[in-house]
Tab-separated table of C-alpha atoms and ligand atoms in Angstrom:
chain	number	residue	atom	x	y	z
A	22	MET	CA	8.557	5.335	5.242
A	23	ASP	CA	10.224	2.859	3.022
A	24	VAL	CA	11.587	5.320	0.512
A	25	VAL	CA	14.909	3.635	0.717
A	26	GLN	CA	13.548	0.215	-0.199
A	27	PRO	CA	12.454	0.808	-3.778
A	28	GLY	CA	15.871	1.852	-4.822
A	29	VAL	CA	17.487	-1.063	-2.956
A	30	ARG	CA	15.103	-3.604	-4.470
A	31	ALA	CA	14.913	-2.059	-7.711
A	32	GLY	CA	18.684	-1.519	-8.106
A	33	ARG	CA	19.418	-5.180	-7.812
A	34	ARG	CA	20.526	-7.256	-10.793
A	35	TYR	CA	17.346	-9.341	-10.676
A	36	PRO	CA	14.807	-6.987	-9.077
A	37	VAL	CA	11.383	-8.237	-7.884
A	38	LEU	CA	10.024	-4.929	-8.906
A	39	ASP	CA	10.738	-3.045	-12.153
A	40	ASP	CA	10.900	0.478	-10.933
A	41	PRO	CA	13.032	2.971	-12.874
A	42	MET	CA	11.115	5.860	-11.358
A	43	ALA	CA	12.067	4.926	-7.868
A	44	LEU	CA	15.797	4.722	-8.913
A	45	GLN	CA	15.652	8.159	-10.498
A	46	LEU	CA	13.913	9.575	-7.336
A	47	LEU	CA	16.710	7.919	-5.130
A	48	ALA	CA	19.488	9.369	-7.216
A	49	GLY	CA	18.104	12.850	-6.613
A	50	LEU	CA	17.825	12.513	-2.895
A	51	ASP	CA	20.518	13.398	-0.306
A	52	TYR	CA	19.267	11.694	2.904
A	53	PRO	CA	21.088	9.462	5.352
A	54	PHE	CA	19.011	6.411	4.873
A	55	GLU	CA	21.287	3.921	6.538
A	56	GLU	CA	21.927	6.185	9.550
A	57	ARG	CA	18.330	6.583	10.109
A	58	PHE	CA	16.962	3.174	9.197
A	59	GLY	CA	20.135	0.943	9.425
A	60	LEU	CA	21.386	-1.410	6.756
A	61	PRO	CA	18.587	-2.980	4.642
A	62	SER	CA	18.127	-6.540	5.398
A	63	ALA	CA	17.738	-8.989	2.440
A	64	PHE	CA	14.499	-10.319	3.949
A	65	ASN	CA	12.973	-6.895	4.413
A	66	SER	CA	14.012	-5.457	1.135
A	67	GLN	CA	12.728	-8.282	-0.953
A	68	ALA	CA	9.483	-8.393	1.129
A	69	GLN	CA	8.907	-4.807	0.652
A	70	GLY	CA	9.350	-5.166	-3.059
A	71	LEU	CA	7.041	-8.148	-3.150
A	72	ARG	CA	4.434	-6.306	-1.321
A	73	SER	CA	4.371	-3.421	-3.743
A	74	ARG	CA	4.388	-6.013	-6.675
A	75	CYS	CA	1.280	-7.668	-5.012
A	76	PHE	CA	-0.415	-4.224	-5.037
A	77	ASP	CA	0.563	-3.556	-8.537
A	78	LEU	CA	-0.767	-6.873	-9.725
A	79	ALA	CA	-4.228	-6.325	-7.924
A	80	VAL	CA	-4.397	-2.889	-9.563
A	81	GLN	CA	-3.335	-4.139	-12.973
A	82	ALA	CA	-5.958	-7.019	-12.637
A	83	TYR	CA	-8.851	-4.356	-12.086
A	84	LEU	CA	-7.353	-2.242	-14.893
A	85	ALA	CA	-7.546	-5.107	-17.344
A	86	ASP	CA	-11.392	-5.044	-17.319
A	87	ARG	CA	-11.604	-1.174	-16.648
A	88	PRO	CA	-8.633	0.468	-18.239
A	89	GLU	CA	-9.961	4.137	-17.532
A	90	ALA	CA	-10.508	3.550	-13.883
A	91	THR	CA	-9.293	5.839	-11.184
A	92	VAL	CA	-6.670	4.465	-8.640
A	93	VAL	CA	-6.732	6.146	-5.396
A	94	ALA	CA	-3.591	5.642	-3.350
A	95	LEU	CA	-4.143	6.429	0.236
A	96	GLY	CA	-0.999	7.256	2.222
A	97	ASP	CA	1.066	6.996	-1.074
A	98	GLY	CA	4.248	8.547	0.514
A	99	LEU	CA	6.912	8.716	-2.366
A	100	GLU	CA	5.708	5.431	-3.892
A	101	THR	CA	5.995	5.298	-7.680
A	102	GLY	CA	3.266	2.873	-8.308
A	103	PHE	CA	1.670	5.262	-10.826
A	104	TRP	CA	4.596	4.880	-13.283
A	105	ARG	CA	4.722	1.077	-12.759
A	106	VAL	CA	1.146	0.311	-13.724
A	107	ASP	CA	0.497	3.328	-15.988
A	108	ASN	CA	-1.510	2.092	-19.084
A	109	GLY	CA	-1.851	5.630	-20.552
A	110	ARG	CA	-5.585	5.722	-19.790
A	111	LEU	CA	-6.028	5.443	-16.021
A	112	ASN	CA	-6.228	8.463	-13.439
A	113	TRP	CA	-4.263	8.351	-10.298
A	114	LEU	CA	-5.116	10.282	-7.090
A	115	SER	CA	-2.488	10.106	-4.252
A	116	VAL	CA	-3.961	11.137	-0.823
A	117	GLU	CA	-1.414	12.195	1.590
A	118	LEU	CA	-0.851	14.459	4.564
A	119	PRO	CA	0.248	17.987	3.585
A	120	GLU	CA	4.054	17.804	4.193
A	121	VAL	CA	4.387	14.604	2.183
A	122	ALA	CA	1.878	15.758	-0.397
A	123	SER	CA	4.163	18.771	-0.964
A	124	LEU	CA	7.240	16.482	-1.205
A	125	ARG	CA	5.518	14.342	-3.758
A	126	ARG	CA	4.780	17.319	-5.998
A	127	THR	CA	8.286	18.658	-5.612
A	128	LEU	CA	10.188	15.435	-6.258
A	129	LEU	CA	8.045	13.452	-8.695
A	130	PRO	CA	7.306	14.427	-12.273
A	131	PRO	CA	3.683	15.730	-13.095
A	132	SER	CA	1.274	14.097	-15.339
A	133	ASP	CA	-2.103	15.173	-16.491
A	134	ARG	CA	-3.560	11.987	-15.007
A	135	LEU	CA	-1.637	12.151	-11.608
A	136	HIS	CA	-3.262	14.233	-8.792
A	137	THR	CA	-2.181	14.685	-5.409
A	138	LEU	CA	-4.702	15.693	-2.732
A	139	SER	CA	-3.387	17.100	0.491
A	140	GLY	CA	-5.203	15.949	3.482
A	141	SER	CA	-5.972	12.983	5.765
A	142	ALA	CA	-7.432	9.691	4.355
A	143	SER	CA	-9.492	9.606	7.471
A	144	ALA	CA	-11.361	12.996	6.710
A	145	LEU	CA	-12.953	11.256	3.650
A	146	SER	CA	-13.201	14.574	1.763
A	147	TRP	CA	-11.094	12.902	-0.955
A	148	LEU	CA	-14.176	10.731	-1.856
A	149	GLU	CA	-16.053	13.906	-2.974
A	150	GLY	CA	-13.951	14.262	-6.083
A	151	ILE	CA	-14.189	10.733	-7.244
A	152	GLU	CA	-17.789	10.030	-7.929
A	153	ASP	CA	-18.008	7.781	-10.926
A	154	PRO	CA	-21.258	8.206	-12.834
A	155	ALA	CA	-19.705	6.900	-16.097
A	156	GLY	CA	-18.840	3.495	-14.347
A	157	ARG	CA	-15.159	3.729	-15.271
A	158	GLY	CA	-14.292	2.058	-11.883
A	159	VAL	CA	-12.298	2.883	-8.807
A	160	VAL	CA	-9.670	0.965	-7.162
A	161	VAL	CA	-8.397	2.158	-3.894
A	162	THR	CA	-5.110	1.139	-2.306
A	163	ALA	CA	-3.851	1.553	1.230
A	164	GLN	CA	-0.227	0.404	1.257
A	165	GLY	CA	1.415	0.641	4.564
A	166	LEU	CA	-1.139	2.990	5.935
A	167	LEU	CA	-4.104	1.519	7.818
A	168	MET	CA	-1.987	-0.024	10.614
A	169	TYR	CA	-1.179	3.530	11.762
A	170	LEU	CA	-4.708	4.625	11.972
A	171	ARG	CA	-7.175	3.766	14.737
A	172	PRO	CA	-9.559	0.851	14.310
A	173	ALA	CA	-12.602	3.060	14.089
A	174	GLU	CA	-10.959	5.235	11.469
A	175	VAL	CA	-10.069	2.085	9.309
A	176	ARG	CA	-13.618	0.821	9.610
A	177	ARG	CA	-15.066	4.300	8.507
A	178	ILE	CA	-12.923	4.539	5.545
A	179	ILE	CA	-13.651	0.971	4.299
A	180	ALA	CA	-17.508	1.474	4.998
A	181	ALA	CA	-17.425	4.945	3.191
A	182	CYS	CA	-15.683	3.383	0.119
A	183	ALA	CA	-18.175	0.398	0.005
A	184	GLU	CA	-21.010	2.922	0.228
A	185	ARG	CA	-19.752	5.412	-2.416
A	186	LEU	CA	-17.821	3.133	-4.907
A	187	PRO	CA	-20.069	0.430	-6.215
A	188	GLY	CA	-18.150	-1.920	-8.489
A	189	GLY	CA	-14.911	-0.803	-6.862
A	190	VAL	CA	-12.188	-2.674	-4.924
A	191	PHE	CA	-10.055	-1.803	-1.948
A	192	VAL	CA	-6.639	-3.316	-1.599
A	193	LEU	CA	-4.928	-3.310	1.816
A	194	ASP	CA	-2.132	-4.754	3.778
A	195	SER	CA	-2.332	-5.396	7.518
A	196	VAL	CA	-0.101	-6.525	10.333
A	197	SER	CA	-0.668	-9.112	12.857
A	198	ARG	CA	-1.542	-8.237	16.387
A	199	TRP	CA	1.634	-9.775	17.602
A	200	LEU	CA	3.728	-7.562	15.351
A	201	ALA	CA	1.752	-4.428	16.308
A	202	LYS	CA	2.112	-5.130	19.998
A	203	GLY	CA	5.836	-4.133	20.215
A	204	THR	CA	5.126	-0.991	18.195
A	205	VAL	CA	2.517	0.302	20.722
A	206	ALA	CA	4.825	-0.542	23.638
A	207	GLY	CA	7.609	1.483	21.730
A	208	THR	CA	10.066	-1.414	21.819
A	209	SER	CA	10.174	-2.004	17.924
A	210	LYS	CA	13.166	-0.480	16.186
A	211	VAL	CA	14.366	-0.276	12.641
A	212	GLY	CA	17.900	0.797	12.613
A	213	GLY	CA	17.991	3.994	14.863
A	214	MET	CA	14.311	4.580	14.478
A	215	THR	CA	11.504	3.508	16.804
A	216	VAL	CA	8.697	2.199	14.609
A	217	PRO	CA	5.520	4.432	15.188
A	218	PRO	CA	2.518	2.761	16.963
A	219	MET	CA	0.539	0.585	14.898
A	220	ARG	CA	-2.960	0.849	16.405
A	221	TRP	CA	-4.931	-1.302	13.908
A	222	ALA	CA	-3.794	-4.773	13.528
A	223	MET	CA	-5.462	-8.039	12.218
A	224	ASP	CA	-4.689	-11.619	12.342
A	225	PRO	CA	-5.137	-13.377	9.214
A	226	GLY	CA	-8.041	-15.444	10.570
A	227	GLU	CA	-9.898	-12.205	11.361
A	228	ARG	CA	-10.018	-11.161	7.723
A	229	ARG	CA	-13.658	-12.177	7.313
A	230	LYS	CA	-14.605	-9.655	10.030
A	231	LEU	CA	-13.999	-6.840	7.440
A	232	ARG	CA	-17.134	-7.887	5.601
A	233	GLY	CA	-19.031	-6.554	8.747
A	234	ALA	CA	-17.901	-2.893	7.868
A	235	HIS	CA	-20.657	-2.537	5.324
A	236	PRO	CA	-23.282	-4.610	3.621
A	237	ALA	CA	-21.967	-3.635	0.213
A	238	ILE	CA	-18.790	-5.568	0.702
A	239	THR	CA	-19.406	-8.809	-1.360
A	240	GLU	CA	-16.003	-10.269	-1.151
A	241	VAL	CA	-13.024	-10.364	1.244
A	242	ARG	CA	-10.189	-12.204	-0.418
A	243	ALA	CA	-6.565	-12.987	0.767
A	244	LEU	CA	-3.906	-12.057	-1.878
A	245	ARG	CA	-0.682	-14.167	-2.268
A	246	LEU	CA	2.463	-12.284	-2.578
A	247	PRO	CA	4.005	-13.155	-6.031
A	248	ARG	CA	6.980	-15.486	-6.371
A	249	GLY	CA	10.172	-13.787	-5.309
A	250	ARG	CA	14.007	-14.294	-5.833
A	251	GLY	CA	15.739	-17.489	-4.660
A	252	ALA	CA	15.216	-19.297	-1.485
A	253	MET	CA	14.528	-15.978	0.390
A	254	GLY	CA	11.858	-15.170	-1.845
A	255	GLU	CA	10.186	-18.454	-1.416
A	256	LEU	CA	10.563	-18.133	2.365
A	257	ILE	CA	8.968	-14.847	2.278
A	258	ARG	CA	5.968	-16.093	0.208
A	259	VAL	CA	5.338	-19.162	2.151
A	260	GLN	CA	5.577	-17.606	5.757
A	261	ASN	CA	3.132	-14.798	4.319
A	262	LEU	CA	0.530	-17.512	3.639
A	263	LEU	CA	0.836	-19.104	7.094
A	264	PRO	CA	-2.401	-18.779	9.089
A	265	GLY	CA	-0.435	-18.379	12.214
A	266	VAL	CA	-0.346	-14.952	13.973
A	267	ARG	CA	3.435	-14.487	14.034
A	268	THR	CA	3.918	-13.741	10.226
A	269	LEU	CA	6.612	-11.236	9.754
A	270	THR	CA	5.216	-9.519	6.676
A	271	PRO	CA	1.994	-7.776	6.281
A	272	ALA	CA	-0.965	-9.759	4.977
A	273	MET	CA	-2.514	-8.660	1.860
A	274	THR	CA	-6.463	-8.333	1.423
A	275	GLN	CA	-8.775	-7.339	-1.328
A	276	LEU	CA	-12.300	-6.079	-0.710
A	277	ARG	CA	-14.846	-6.061	-3.462
A	278	PHE	CA	-17.845	-3.774	-3.414
A	279	GLY	CA	-21.166	-4.768	-5.016
A	280	GLY	CA	-23.472	-2.696	-7.258
B	25	SAM	C1	4.796	3.689	5.890
B	25	SAM	S1	4.492	5.110	4.801
B	25	SAM	C2	3.867	4.125	3.392
B	25	SAM	C3	4.144	4.921	2.108
B	25	SAM	C4	3.727	4.274	0.855
B	25	SAM	N1	2.427	3.845	0.759
B	25	SAM	C5	4.631	3.081	0.682
B	25	SAM	O1	4.074	1.904	0.895
B	25	SAM	O2	5.875	3.199	0.375
B	25	SAM	C6	2.886	5.696	5.387
B	25	SAM	C7	2.393	6.810	4.640
B	25	SAM	O3	1.016	7.228	5.163
B	25	SAM	C8	1.019	8.555	5.251
B	25	SAM	N2	-0.188	8.909	6.307
B	25	SAM	C9	-0.123	8.667	7.551
B	25	SAM	N3	-1.300	8.940	8.013
B	25	SAM	C10	-1.962	9.574	6.994
B	25	SAM	C11	-3.481	9.858	7.098
B	25	SAM	N4	-4.218	10.017	8.013
B	25	SAM	N5	-3.840	10.230	5.775
B	25	SAM	C12	-3.082	10.096	4.556
B	25	SAM	N6	-1.759	9.710	4.636
B	25	SAM	C13	-1.308	9.313	5.867
B	25	SAM	C14	2.390	9.099	5.815
B	25	SAM	O4	2.575	10.394	5.559
B	25	SAM	C15	3.265	8.184	5.058
B	25	SAM	O5	3.624	8.710	3.730
């Protein structure tokens, strides 16, 4: 979980992400982040910030047309996206496993428009609560989640959203097959932690295959990371665009559902 990263990136003098809620959250936590995850690297910290910013920009672009939309954040962890993009009108639903859902409720402040559903994103029961007869719109995000699910689960989640959320979009990040391989072998480490197995991976050239998940998917679009800070920021952005399969940062994709 990258809970350490928002504070690190947001606490910099020139942050790539404006995130006071993450700093507030971090200040209240007593957790040995460096012992567990090692010292944050300049590359990874900024890359994580730019990835979150890219999600925010996609959500904000959707909200520009549909300000009362529901944002469903699958595997939201202790992310603070709600406070970063809140326009005072949207509704936000975090879908998280029970232990983390309970942490979210304990550690983050409540809002009438913020709901946390305890359960697996794969169970799809969260979809029951977000029928959208008034056409306010739904944007689903899966940040740092799908790689930890099985390919069949990923396909099922995307297909169900395409079926049930006409006019909606789905924003996701994915790791390359090369990056995932080491995690499945159990040889990828971050500080003292072995990275959990990433069972779903997709090389950038395979994006268009996502369209096959359901006929209602009308568009599959690569999203560019926003401009970062200094030479490191530029390096992150450029390598993220490379079509090669050894990119170090997750690729960003947006799916659009017709109807
Ligand atoms: C790498 S963290 C990403 C957290 C957050 N989205 C972020 O980017 O900072 C993955 C999160 O997915 C959650 N998760 C894992 N499997 C899940 C599932 N089947 N349904 C819902 N959440 C899940 C974990 O509890 C964890 O919080």
